[in-house]
Amino acid sequence: MREEVLLRKLLADGEGTGEERRFQLLNSCLRLLRNPNTVSKAEAIKALRLIDSLELSMRKQREIAEMSERQTKEYEEMAERVDREIAISREKMAQAKKELTAARLVRKNRKEYALLVGMIDDLPSRAETTRKLEDMQEELSQQQERQQQLEARLSERRNHLHALNIILANFQKLLADEDNELSSNEAGAEPGERKDDDKDESRSQREKSSDTVDTGE
């Protein structure tokens, strides 16, 4: 601030024609007024004018200094106010960041909630689930009953097959006996009575085979 005042003073004075020049003139006038031989009214008026001019200049400088002080104080107050506003802005920014983080969390929770709601909506209701479970249990009971029926039929078929195997075995034995009988007849080894006995025995075996077939069925 002092450098600015000195700079303005130098610009106003130029080559020493400002206040310095007036002080020099006032000093000369005062020396002349002190000497009784050189005292004159014109010199006195000139000295008064120089004094008034210097007082006016001093008053101006004082006002300029006071104005500079006021401006400096205002600038300092403005700087303090700006600092406070900056601090408040920083606090608001920090609060805004917290609110933004909370808002993002709420938005994320809402998305997850909407996803869960959609998944729940896709699932069937309890009544529908109960109905489907009852239908499945009924169908399972029907399948079990059908399985039992099939197992019973399979057991019956197995019994029939076993009886058929017995019949086939007896029939094969009968055929073998007949082949043996034919071989014996061709050889002529037995008389007529023996032949009758063999015929009776063959007839008896046929009757047994027929009874076995009837039992298997």
CSV table of C-alpha atoms in Angstrom, one decimal:
chain,number,residue,atom,x,y,z
A,1,MET,CA,0.0,0.0,0.0
A,2,ARG,CA,2.8,2.4,0.8
A,3,GLU,CA,4.5,1.7,-2.5
A,4,GLU,CA,1.3,2.7,-4.3
A,5,VAL,CA,1.1,6.0,-2.4
A,6,LEU,CA,4.7,6.8,-3.2
A,7,LEU,CA,4.0,5.9,-6.8
A,8,ARG,CA,1.0,8.2,-7.0
A,9,LYS,CA,3.1,10.9,-5.3
A,10,LEU,CA,5.9,10.6,-7.8
A,11,LEU,CA,3.4,10.7,-10.7
A,12,ALA,CA,1.7,13.8,-9.3
A,13,ASP,CA,5.0,15.6,-8.5
A,14,GLY,CA,6.6,15.0,-11.8
A,15,GLU,CA,10.0,16.8,-11.6
A,16,GLY,CA,9.5,18.3,-8.1
A,17,THR,CA,6.7,20.7,-8.9
A,18,GLY,CA,4.1,19.3,-6.5
A,19,GLU,CA,4.2,19.3,-2.7
A,20,GLU,CA,7.9,19.4,-2.6
A,21,ARG,CA,7.8,22.5,-4.7
A,22,ARG,CA,5.1,24.1,-2.5
A,23,PHE,CA,7.1,23.3,0.6
A,24,GLN,CA,10.1,25.0,-0.9
A,25,LEU,CA,8.1,28.1,-1.9
A,26,LEU,CA,6.5,28.3,1.6
A,27,ASN,CA,9.9,28.0,3.2
A,28,SER,CA,11.2,30.9,1.0
A,29,CYS,CA,8.1,33.0,1.8
A,30,LEU,CA,8.6,32.4,5.6
A,31,ARG,CA,12.2,33.5,5.3
A,32,LEU,CA,11.2,36.6,3.6
A,33,LEU,CA,8.5,37.4,6.1
A,34,ARG,CA,10.9,37.0,9.0
A,35,ASN,CA,13.1,39.7,7.5
A,36,PRO,CA,11.5,43.1,8.2
A,37,ASN,CA,13.1,44.6,5.2
A,38,THR,CA,11.5,42.1,2.8
A,39,VAL,CA,8.0,41.8,4.3
A,40,SER,CA,5.2,42.5,1.9
A,41,LYS,CA,1.5,41.8,1.7
A,42,ALA,CA,1.8,39.8,-1.5
A,43,GLU,CA,4.3,37.5,0.1
A,44,ALA,CA,2.0,37.0,3.1
A,45,ILE,CA,-1.0,36.2,0.8
A,46,LYS,CA,1.2,33.8,-1.2
A,47,ALA,CA,2.3,32.1,2.0
A,48,LEU,CA,-1.3,31.7,3.2
A,49,ARG,CA,-2.3,30.2,-0.2
A,50,LEU,CA,0.6,27.8,0.0
A,51,ILE,CA,-0.4,26.8,3.6
A,52,ASP,CA,-4.1,26.3,2.4
A,53,SER,CA,-2.9,24.2,-0.5
A,54,LEU,CA,-0.7,22.1,1.7
A,55,GLU,CA,-3.5,21.6,4.2
A,56,LEU,CA,-5.8,20.6,1.4
A,57,SER,CA,-3.2,18.2,0.1
A,58,MET,CA,-2.7,16.7,3.6
A,59,ARG,CA,-6.5,16.4,4.0
A,60,LYS,CA,-6.6,14.6,0.7
A,61,GLN,CA,-3.8,12.3,1.7
A,62,ARG,CA,-5.5,11.6,5.0
A,63,GLU,CA,-8.8,10.8,3.3
A,64,ILE,CA,-7.0,8.6,0.8
A,65,ALA,CA,-5.2,6.8,3.6
A,66,GLU,CA,-8.5,6.3,5.5
A,67,MET,CA,-10.2,5.1,2.3
A,68,SER,CA,-7.3,2.7,1.7
A,69,GLU,CA,-7.7,1.4,5.3
A,70,ARG,CA,-11.4,1.0,4.8
A,71,GLN,CA,-10.9,-0.8,1.5
A,72,THR,CA,-8.3,-3.0,3.1
A,73,LYS,CA,-10.6,-3.8,6.0
A,74,GLU,CA,-13.5,-4.5,3.5
A,75,TYR,CA,-11.2,-6.7,1.5
A,76,GLU,CA,-10.2,-8.6,4.6
A,77,GLU,CA,-13.8,-9.0,5.7
A,78,MET,CA,-14.6,-10.1,2.1
A,79,ALA,CA,-11.8,-12.6,2.2
A,80,GLU,CA,-13.0,-13.9,5.6
A,81,ARG,CA,-16.6,-14.1,4.2
A,82,VAL,CA,-15.3,-16.0,1.1
A,83,ASP,CA,-13.4,-18.4,3.4
A,84,ARG,CA,-16.5,-19.0,5.4
A,85,GLU,CA,-18.5,-19.6,2.3
A,86,ILE,CA,-15.9,-21.9,1.0
A,87,ALA,CA,-15.9,-23.9,4.2
A,88,ILE,CA,-19.7,-24.0,4.1
A,89,SER,CA,-19.6,-25.1,0.5
A,90,ARG,CA,-17.1,-27.9,1.4
A,91,GLU,CA,-19.5,-29.0,4.2
A,92,LYS,CA,-22.4,-29.0,1.8
A,93,MET,CA,-20.3,-31.0,-0.8
A,94,ALA,CA,-19.4,-33.5,1.9
A,95,GLN,CA,-23.1,-33.8,3.0
A,96,ALA,CA,-24.1,-34.1,-0.7
A,97,LYS,CA,-21.6,-36.9,-1.2
A,98,LYS,CA,-23.1,-38.7,1.8
A,99,GLU,CA,-26.6,-38.2,0.5
A,100,LEU,CA,-25.5,-39.4,-2.9
A,101,THR,CA,-24.0,-42.5,-1.4
A,102,ALA,CA,-27.2,-43.1,0.6
A,103,ALA,CA,-29.3,-42.5,-2.5
A,104,ARG,CA,-27.2,-45.0,-4.5
A,105,LEU,CA,-27.7,-47.6,-1.7
A,106,VAL,CA,-31.4,-47.0,-1.6
A,107,ARG,CA,-31.5,-47.3,-5.4
A,108,LYS,CA,-29.6,-50.6,-5.2
A,109,ASN,CA,-31.9,-51.9,-2.5
A,110,ARG,CA,-34.9,-50.9,-4.6
A,111,LYS,CA,-33.6,-52.8,-7.6
A,112,GLU,CA,-32.9,-55.9,-5.5
A,113,TYR,CA,-36.4,-55.6,-3.9
A,114,ALA,CA,-38.0,-55.3,-7.4
A,115,LEU,CA,-36.0,-58.3,-8.6
A,116,LEU,CA,-37.2,-60.3,-5.5
A,117,VAL,CA,-40.8,-59.2,-6.1
A,118,GLY,CA,-40.5,-60.3,-9.7
A,119,MET,CA,-39.2,-63.7,-8.7
A,120,ILE,CA,-42.0,-64.1,-6.1
A,121,ASP,CA,-44.6,-63.2,-8.7
A,122,ASP,CA,-43.2,-65.8,-11.0
A,123,LEU,CA,-43.6,-68.5,-8.4
A,124,PRO,CA,-47.1,-70.1,-8.1
A,125,SER,CA,-49.4,-69.3,-5.2
A,126,ARG,CA,-49.7,-71.6,-2.2
A,127,ALA,CA,-53.2,-72.8,-3.3
A,128,GLU,CA,-51.9,-73.6,-6.7
A,129,THR,CA,-48.9,-75.4,-5.3
A,130,THR,CA,-51.1,-77.4,-2.9
A,131,ARG,CA,-53.4,-78.3,-5.8
A,132,LYS,CA,-50.5,-79.5,-7.9
A,133,LEU,CA,-49.1,-81.5,-5.0
A,134,GLU,CA,-52.5,-83.2,-4.5
A,135,ASP,CA,-52.6,-84.0,-8.3
A,136,MET,CA,-49.1,-85.4,-8.2
A,137,GLN,CA,-50.0,-87.5,-5.1
A,138,GLU,CA,-53.1,-88.8,-6.9
A,139,GLU,CA,-51.1,-89.6,-10.0
A,140,LEU,CA,-48.5,-91.3,-7.9
A,141,SER,CA,-51.1,-93.5,-6.3
A,142,GLN,CA,-52.5,-94.4,-9.7
A,143,GLN,CA,-49.0,-95.3,-10.9
A,144,GLN,CA,-48.5,-97.5,-7.8
A,145,GLU,CA,-51.8,-99.2,-8.4
A,146,ARG,CA,-51.0,-99.7,-12.0
A,147,GLN,CA,-47.5,-101.1,-11.0
A,148,GLN,CA,-49.2,-103.6,-8.6
A,149,GLN,CA,-51.5,-104.7,-11.4
A,150,LEU,CA,-48.6,-105.1,-13.8
A,151,GLU,CA,-46.7,-107.1,-11.2
A,152,ALA,CA,-49.7,-109.3,-10.6
A,153,ARG,CA,-50.0,-109.9,-14.3
A,154,LEU,CA,-46.3,-110.6,-14.6
A,155,SER,CA,-46.5,-113.1,-11.8
A,156,GLU,CA,-49.5,-114.8,-13.5
A,157,ARG,CA,-47.6,-114.9,-16.7
A,158,ARG,CA,-44.6,-116.4,-14.9
A,159,ASN,CA,-46.8,-119.2,-13.5
A,160,HIS,CA,-48.3,-119.9,-16.9
A,161,LEU,CA,-44.8,-120.1,-18.4
A,162,HIS,CA,-43.6,-122.4,-15.6
A,163,ALA,CA,-46.6,-124.7,-16.3
A,164,LEU,CA,-45.9,-124.5,-20.0
A,165,ASN,CA,-42.3,-125.6,-19.4
A,166,ILE,CA,-43.5,-128.5,-17.3
A,167,ILE,CA,-45.9,-129.5,-20.1
A,168,LEU,CA,-43.1,-129.3,-22.7
A,169,ALA,CA,-40.9,-131.4,-20.5
A,170,ASN,CA,-43.6,-134.1,-20.1
A,171,PHE,CA,-44.3,-133.9,-23.8
A,172,GLN,CA,-40.7,-134.4,-24.7
A,173,LYS,CA,-40.5,-137.3,-22.3
A,174,LEU,CA,-43.6,-138.8,-24.0
A,175,LEU,CA,-42.0,-138.4,-27.4
A,176,ALA,CA,-38.9,-140.1,-26.2
A,177,ASP,CA,-40.9,-143.0,-24.8
A,178,GLU,CA,-42.8,-143.4,-28.0
A,179,ASP,CA,-39.5,-143.4,-29.9
A,180,ASN,CA,-38.2,-146.1,-27.6
A,181,GLU,CA,-41.4,-148.1,-28.1
A,182,LEU,CA,-41.2,-147.8,-31.9
A,183,SER,CA,-37.6,-149.0,-31.7
A,184,SER,CA,-38.6,-152.0,-29.6
A,185,ASN,CA,-41.4,-152.9,-32.0
A,186,GLU,CA,-39.1,-152.8,-35.0
A,187,ALA,CA,-36.6,-155.1,-33.2
A,188,GLY,CA,-39.4,-157.7,-32.5
A,189,ALA,CA,-38.1,-158.4,-29.0
A,190,GLU,CA,-41.5,-158.7,-27.1
A,191,PRO,CA,-44.7,-160.9,-27.6
A,192,GLY,CA,-48.2,-159.6,-28.1
A,193,GLU,CA,-49.0,-159.3,-24.3
A,194,ARG,CA,-45.9,-157.2,-23.7
A,195,LYS,CA,-47.1,-154.9,-26.5
A,196,ASP,CA,-50.5,-154.5,-24.9
A,197,ASP,CA,-48.9,-153.6,-21.6
A,198,ASP,CA,-46.7,-151.0,-23.3
A,199,LYS,CA,-49.8,-149.6,-25.0
A,200,ASP,CA,-51.6,-149.3,-21.7
A,201,GLU,CA,-48.5,-147.6,-20.2
A,202,SER,CA,-48.3,-145.1,-23.0
A,203,ARG,CA,-52.0,-144.4,-22.7
A,204,SER,CA,-51.6,-143.8,-19.0
A,205,GLN,CA,-48.7,-141.4,-19.6
A,206,ARG,CA,-50.8,-139.5,-22.1
A,207,GLU,CA,-53.6,-139.1,-19.6
A,208,LYS,CA,-51.1,-137.8,-17.0
A,209,SER,CA,-49.8,-135.3,-19.5
A,210,SER,CA,-53.3,-134.2,-20.2
A,211,ASP,CA,-54.1,-133.8,-16.5
A,212,THR,CA,-50.9,-131.7,-16.1
A,213,VAL,CA,-51.9,-129.4,-18.9
A,214,ASP,CA,-55.3,-128.9,-17.4
A,215,THR,CA,-53.7,-128.1,-14.0
A,216,GLY,CA,-51.3,-125.5,-15.5
A,217,GLU,CA,-54.1,-123.7,-17.3
